[in-house]
């Protein structure tokens, strides 16, 4: 992990994915970081638009490059998710700097790409969602980046014992589209932490079936499931519930699984480190770092 952050450190804000539109929420998120004593510098092109993207690929690459290669910058805060970060990684090479990267959802692409270089990031609220976090979740994020311990998370254990492994959080849809690419990590010994939003149950089924057919789930030691928000079928449509789909596609893997953990969209999004050793207790329903 990077060196712990401290008051006075310079952090830079980039928009590597979708176009910024939640400006009031964004400003509140920036103020939360500034209230901790950090110098937060926002890219001049943060509000650019290019279709559904936050500017052209070249412009978003320049944002990432300028922040990553600035020796004074100690961390990068992502403005929002959406879609687009995979596009800027096609010809991207991480230089050997070591600094914090904070985000989730579409930022999975950057977090996993960085993980492949042996560097940890933080799967946590982006600036447009940070102000909606409860106090304990916000404090957890700052505890993590400032070098203090973080508490275990409580969910619902499916049984299967206790396992330790490298924690690899992700948005399920984004991660599925990284399978078979150069960004796909080595899944040996990994505890996957997955969440998603606005995907109908049959689509979650299709995504998880791709994981099964790819063979990578045979390498995974355990699975931690966060929130799958707005993933129910429309009324009067014949369907399984999202909970039933998750049970159907995962419960026969014979590995520890914990569901209903407090991370993901549309609710508390507890910060999770990428690439650190974690313990998953599927008997008591606990995920601990």
Short mmCIF file of C-alpha atoms in Angstrom, two decimals, residues 21-275:
data_model
loop_
_atom_site.label_atom_id
_atom_site.label_comp_id
_atom_site.label_asym_id
_atom_site.label_seq_id
_atom_site.Cartn_x
_atom_site.Cartn_y
_atom_site.Cartn_z
CA UNK A 21 -23.46 15.76 -13.87
CA UNK A 22 -24.02 15.57 -10.09
CA UNK A 23 -22.20 18.85 -9.42
CA UNK A 24 -23.72 19.64 -6.01
CA UNK A 25 -22.91 16.16 -4.68
CA UNK A 26 -19.45 16.41 -6.22
CA UNK A 27 -18.71 19.67 -4.42
CA UNK A 28 -19.85 18.17 -1.11
CA UNK A 29 -17.52 15.21 -1.63
CA UNK A 30 -14.57 17.50 -2.34
CA UNK A 31 -15.33 19.52 0.79
CA UNK A 32 -15.27 16.38 2.96
CA UNK A 33 -11.68 15.67 1.89
CA UNK A 34 -10.70 19.31 2.32
CA UNK A 35 -12.24 19.36 5.80
CA UNK A 36 -9.66 16.72 6.77
CA UNK A 37 -6.89 19.14 5.90
CA UNK A 38 -6.04 17.84 2.44
CA UNK A 39 -5.16 20.07 -0.50
CA UNK A 40 -7.61 18.96 -3.19
CA UNK A 41 -6.81 20.08 -6.73
CA UNK A 42 -9.48 19.58 -9.40
CA UNK A 43 -8.59 19.05 -13.04
CA UNK A 44 -9.48 22.00 -15.26
CA UNK A 45 -11.27 19.61 -17.64
CA UNK A 46 -13.34 17.91 -14.92
CA UNK A 47 -16.64 19.04 -16.46
CA UNK A 48 -15.77 18.23 -20.09
CA UNK A 49 -18.22 16.12 -22.08
CA UNK A 50 -17.74 13.92 -25.11
CA UNK A 51 -20.97 12.00 -25.63
CA UNK A 52 -21.47 10.05 -22.39
CA UNK A 53 -17.79 10.37 -21.49
CA UNK A 54 -16.05 13.00 -19.37
CA UNK A 55 -14.11 14.29 -22.36
CA UNK A 56 -12.18 12.61 -25.15
CA UNK A 57 -10.03 9.60 -24.33
CA UNK A 58 -6.87 11.63 -24.85
CA UNK A 59 -8.07 14.29 -22.41
CA UNK A 60 -8.97 11.73 -19.73
CA UNK A 61 -5.62 10.00 -20.22
CA UNK A 62 -3.93 13.37 -19.72
CA UNK A 63 -5.84 13.86 -16.46
CA UNK A 64 -4.67 10.48 -15.15
CA UNK A 65 -1.13 10.96 -16.39
CA UNK A 66 -0.75 14.43 -14.91
CA UNK A 67 -2.00 13.27 -11.52
CA UNK A 68 -0.11 9.97 -11.43
CA UNK A 69 3.21 11.46 -12.52
CA UNK A 70 3.10 14.53 -10.27
CA UNK A 71 5.61 13.83 -7.48
CA UNK A 72 3.77 16.18 -5.12
CA UNK A 73 0.47 14.34 -5.55
CA UNK A 74 -0.10 11.65 -2.89
CA UNK A 75 -3.47 10.38 -4.07
CA UNK A 76 -6.06 10.43 -6.84
CA UNK A 77 -9.78 10.85 -6.16
CA UNK A 78 -12.21 9.83 -8.89
CA UNK A 79 -15.14 12.17 -9.48
CA UNK A 80 -17.66 9.53 -10.49
CA UNK A 81 -18.09 6.18 -12.23
CA UNK A 82 -20.37 5.57 -15.21
CA UNK A 83 -18.42 4.18 -18.13
CA UNK A 84 -15.15 4.88 -19.88
CA UNK A 85 -12.12 4.03 -17.75
CA UNK A 86 -11.34 0.87 -19.75
CA UNK A 87 -10.96 2.99 -22.89
CA UNK A 88 -8.04 4.95 -21.44
CA UNK A 89 -6.17 1.79 -20.42
CA UNK A 90 -5.78 0.41 -23.94
CA UNK A 91 -2.29 1.86 -24.35
CA UNK A 92 -1.67 2.95 -20.76
CA UNK A 93 1.47 2.05 -18.81
CA UNK A 94 1.65 2.72 -15.08
CA UNK A 95 4.93 4.31 -14.11
CA UNK A 96 6.60 3.16 -10.91
CA UNK A 97 5.00 5.70 -8.60
CA UNK A 98 3.05 4.57 -5.57
CA UNK A 99 0.07 6.65 -4.51
CA UNK A 100 -3.55 6.23 -3.51
CA UNK A 101 -6.36 5.71 -6.00
CA UNK A 102 -9.91 5.91 -4.64
CA UNK A 103 -13.12 4.95 -6.45
CA UNK A 104 -15.54 2.14 -7.30
CA UNK A 105 -18.01 0.98 -9.97
CA UNK A 106 -16.40 1.76 -13.35
CA UNK A 107 -13.17 2.61 -11.49
CA UNK A 108 -12.81 -1.17 -11.09
CA UNK A 109 -10.83 -1.04 -14.35
CA UNK A 110 -8.21 1.30 -12.88
CA UNK A 111 -8.10 -0.52 -9.54
CA UNK A 112 -7.55 -3.90 -11.18
CA UNK A 113 -5.00 -2.55 -13.65
CA UNK A 114 -3.08 -1.01 -10.76
CA UNK A 115 -3.38 -4.24 -8.75
CA UNK A 116 -1.66 -6.08 -11.62
CA UNK A 117 1.33 -3.81 -10.98
CA UNK A 118 1.45 -4.90 -7.33
CA UNK A 119 -0.14 -1.71 -6.02
CA UNK A 120 -3.15 -1.40 -3.74
CA UNK A 121 -6.02 1.02 -4.23
CA UNK A 122 -9.27 1.65 -2.38
CA UNK A 123 -12.69 0.43 -3.52
CA UNK A 124 -14.78 3.19 -1.97
CA UNK A 125 -17.12 6.08 -2.60
CA UNK A 126 -16.38 8.43 -5.47
CA UNK A 127 -16.73 12.16 -4.88
CA UNK A 128 -20.34 12.30 -6.13
CA UNK A 129 -21.43 9.65 -3.59
CA UNK A 130 -19.19 10.38 -0.59
CA UNK A 131 -21.50 12.91 1.08
CA UNK A 132 -24.27 10.30 1.24
CA UNK A 133 -22.14 7.91 3.31
CA UNK A 134 -22.95 7.46 7.01
CA UNK A 135 -20.37 8.82 9.40
CA UNK A 136 -18.90 5.42 10.29
CA UNK A 137 -18.32 4.62 6.61
CA UNK A 138 -16.63 7.96 5.92
CA UNK A 139 -14.43 7.48 8.97
CA UNK A 140 -13.57 3.97 7.77
CA UNK A 141 -12.31 5.40 4.48
CA UNK A 142 -10.06 7.89 6.27
CA UNK A 143 -8.87 5.23 8.71
CA UNK A 144 -7.80 3.11 5.75
CA UNK A 145 -5.91 5.79 3.82
CA UNK A 146 -4.42 7.32 6.97
CA UNK A 147 -2.97 4.02 8.17
CA UNK A 148 -5.35 3.03 10.97
CA UNK A 149 -7.09 -0.36 11.37
CA UNK A 150 -10.55 -0.86 9.89
CA UNK A 151 -13.29 -2.89 11.54
CA UNK A 152 -14.68 -6.17 10.15
CA UNK A 153 -17.87 -6.01 8.12
CA UNK A 154 -20.94 -8.09 9.02
CA UNK A 155 -23.05 -9.88 6.45
CA UNK A 156 -24.89 -13.18 6.11
CA UNK A 157 -22.75 -16.31 6.01
CA UNK A 158 -23.67 -19.12 3.64
CA UNK A 159 -21.48 -21.65 5.42
CA UNK A 160 -18.39 -23.27 4.00
CA UNK A 161 -15.86 -22.42 6.65
CA UNK A 162 -13.23 -19.73 7.04
CA UNK A 163 -10.67 -18.73 4.43
CA UNK A 164 -7.91 -16.16 4.01
CA UNK A 165 -6.94 -14.68 0.67
CA UNK A 166 -6.12 -11.53 -1.27
CA UNK A 167 -9.16 -9.25 -1.37
CA UNK A 168 -10.17 -8.15 -4.87
CA UNK A 169 -13.26 -5.88 -4.87
CA UNK A 170 -15.10 -5.05 -8.08
CA UNK A 171 -18.30 -4.12 -9.80
CA UNK A 172 -19.52 -7.41 -11.29
CA UNK A 173 -20.49 -6.03 -14.71
CA UNK A 174 -17.26 -4.09 -15.16
CA UNK A 175 -15.12 -7.00 -13.94
CA UNK A 176 -16.85 -9.45 -16.27
CA UNK A 177 -15.90 -7.34 -19.25
CA UNK A 178 -12.25 -7.48 -18.13
CA UNK A 179 -12.13 -11.27 -18.31
CA UNK A 180 -9.86 -12.40 -21.12
CA UNK A 181 -8.15 -9.01 -21.37
CA UNK A 182 -4.71 -7.87 -20.27
CA UNK A 183 -6.37 -6.32 -17.20
CA UNK A 184 -7.67 -9.65 -15.92
CA UNK A 185 -5.72 -10.44 -12.75
CA UNK A 186 -4.51 -13.77 -11.48
CA UNK A 187 -7.38 -15.14 -9.40
CA UNK A 188 -5.37 -17.79 -7.55
CA UNK A 189 -5.98 -17.39 -3.82
CA UNK A 190 -8.33 -14.42 -4.24
CA UNK A 191 -11.42 -13.45 -2.24
CA UNK A 192 -13.71 -11.72 -4.72
CA UNK A 193 -15.86 -8.88 -3.36
CA UNK A 194 -18.66 -8.14 -5.84
CA UNK A 195 -21.48 -5.61 -6.12
CA UNK A 196 -23.71 -4.28 -8.89
CA UNK A 197 -26.56 -1.94 -9.75
CA UNK A 198 -29.48 -1.76 -12.23
CA UNK A 199 -28.94 -5.22 -13.71
CA UNK A 200 -31.99 -7.46 -14.06
CA UNK A 201 -31.71 -10.91 -12.42
CA UNK A 202 -31.25 -12.68 -15.76
CA UNK A 203 -28.35 -10.35 -16.58
CA UNK A 204 -26.64 -11.14 -13.27
CA UNK A 205 -27.23 -14.81 -14.11
CA UNK A 206 -25.57 -14.30 -17.50
CA UNK A 207 -22.58 -12.52 -15.95
CA UNK A 208 -22.02 -15.18 -13.31
CA UNK A 209 -22.46 -17.93 -15.88
CA UNK A 210 -19.66 -16.37 -17.90
CA UNK A 211 -17.45 -16.49 -14.80
CA UNK A 212 -18.32 -20.16 -14.36
CA UNK A 213 -17.65 -21.02 -18.00
CA UNK A 214 -14.35 -19.12 -17.97
CA UNK A 215 -13.02 -21.41 -15.25
CA UNK A 216 -11.73 -18.60 -13.06
CA UNK A 217 -14.14 -19.28 -10.20
CA UNK A 218 -12.36 -22.59 -9.65
CA UNK A 219 -9.31 -20.56 -8.56
CA UNK A 220 -11.15 -18.26 -6.15
CA UNK A 221 -10.98 -19.01 -2.41
CA UNK A 222 -14.11 -17.17 -1.35
CA UNK A 223 -16.72 -14.62 -2.41
CA UNK A 224 -17.95 -11.57 -0.49
CA UNK A 225 -21.18 -10.15 -1.89
CA UNK A 226 -22.18 -6.55 -1.33
CA UNK A 227 -25.31 -4.77 -2.43
CA UNK A 228 -27.06 -5.59 -5.71
CA UNK A 229 -29.29 -2.53 -5.81
CA UNK A 230 -32.15 -1.96 -8.24
CA UNK A 231 -31.52 -5.45 -9.59
CA UNK A 232 -35.05 -6.78 -9.24
CA UNK A 233 -37.18 -7.72 -12.24
CA UNK A 234 -39.98 -5.36 -13.32
CA UNK A 235 -43.42 -6.11 -11.85
CA UNK A 236 -45.42 -8.86 -13.60
CA UNK A 237 -42.28 -10.27 -15.24
CA UNK A 238 -41.64 -13.95 -14.53
CA UNK A 239 -38.27 -14.03 -12.82
CA UNK A 240 -36.17 -15.23 -9.94
CA UNK A 241 -35.24 -12.63 -7.38
CA UNK A 242 -31.66 -11.37 -7.38
CA UNK A 243 -31.06 -13.28 -4.14
CA UNK A 244 -32.26 -16.49 -5.78
CA UNK A 245 -29.98 -15.94 -8.77
CA UNK A 246 -26.94 -15.43 -6.55
CA UNK A 247 -27.73 -18.61 -4.62
CA UNK A 248 -28.33 -20.60 -7.80
CA UNK A 249 -25.12 -19.55 -9.52
CA UNK A 250 -22.75 -19.53 -6.53
CA UNK A 251 -23.86 -21.87 -3.75
CA UNK A 252 -22.55 -25.04 -5.44
CA UNK A 253 -18.96 -23.75 -5.69
CA UNK A 254 -18.08 -25.26 -2.31
CA UNK A 255 -16.21 -22.17 -1.14
CA UNK A 256 -16.97 -19.75 1.72
CA UNK A 257 -19.48 -17.08 0.71
CA UNK A 258 -20.83 -14.13 2.68
CA UNK A 259 -23.63 -11.95 1.28
CA UNK A 260 -25.40 -8.72 2.27
CA UNK A 261 -22.19 -6.92 3.17
CA UNK A 262 -22.47 -3.10 3.37
CA UNK A 263 -20.74 -2.02 0.18
CA UNK A 264 -21.94 -1.07 -3.28
CA UNK A 265 -24.31 1.45 -4.88
CA UNK A 266 -27.40 3.10 -3.36
CA UNK A 267 -26.41 2.78 0.26
CA UNK A 268 -23.47 2.46 2.58
CA UNK A 269 -20.32 1.76 0.58
CA UNK A 270 -17.74 0.60 3.13
CA UNK A 271 -14.18 1.14 1.95
CA UNK A 272 -12.31 -2.01 0.94
CA UNK A 273 -8.58 -2.21 0.19
CA UNK A 274 -7.58 -3.83 -3.09
CA UNK A 275 -4.90 -6.49 -2.83
#
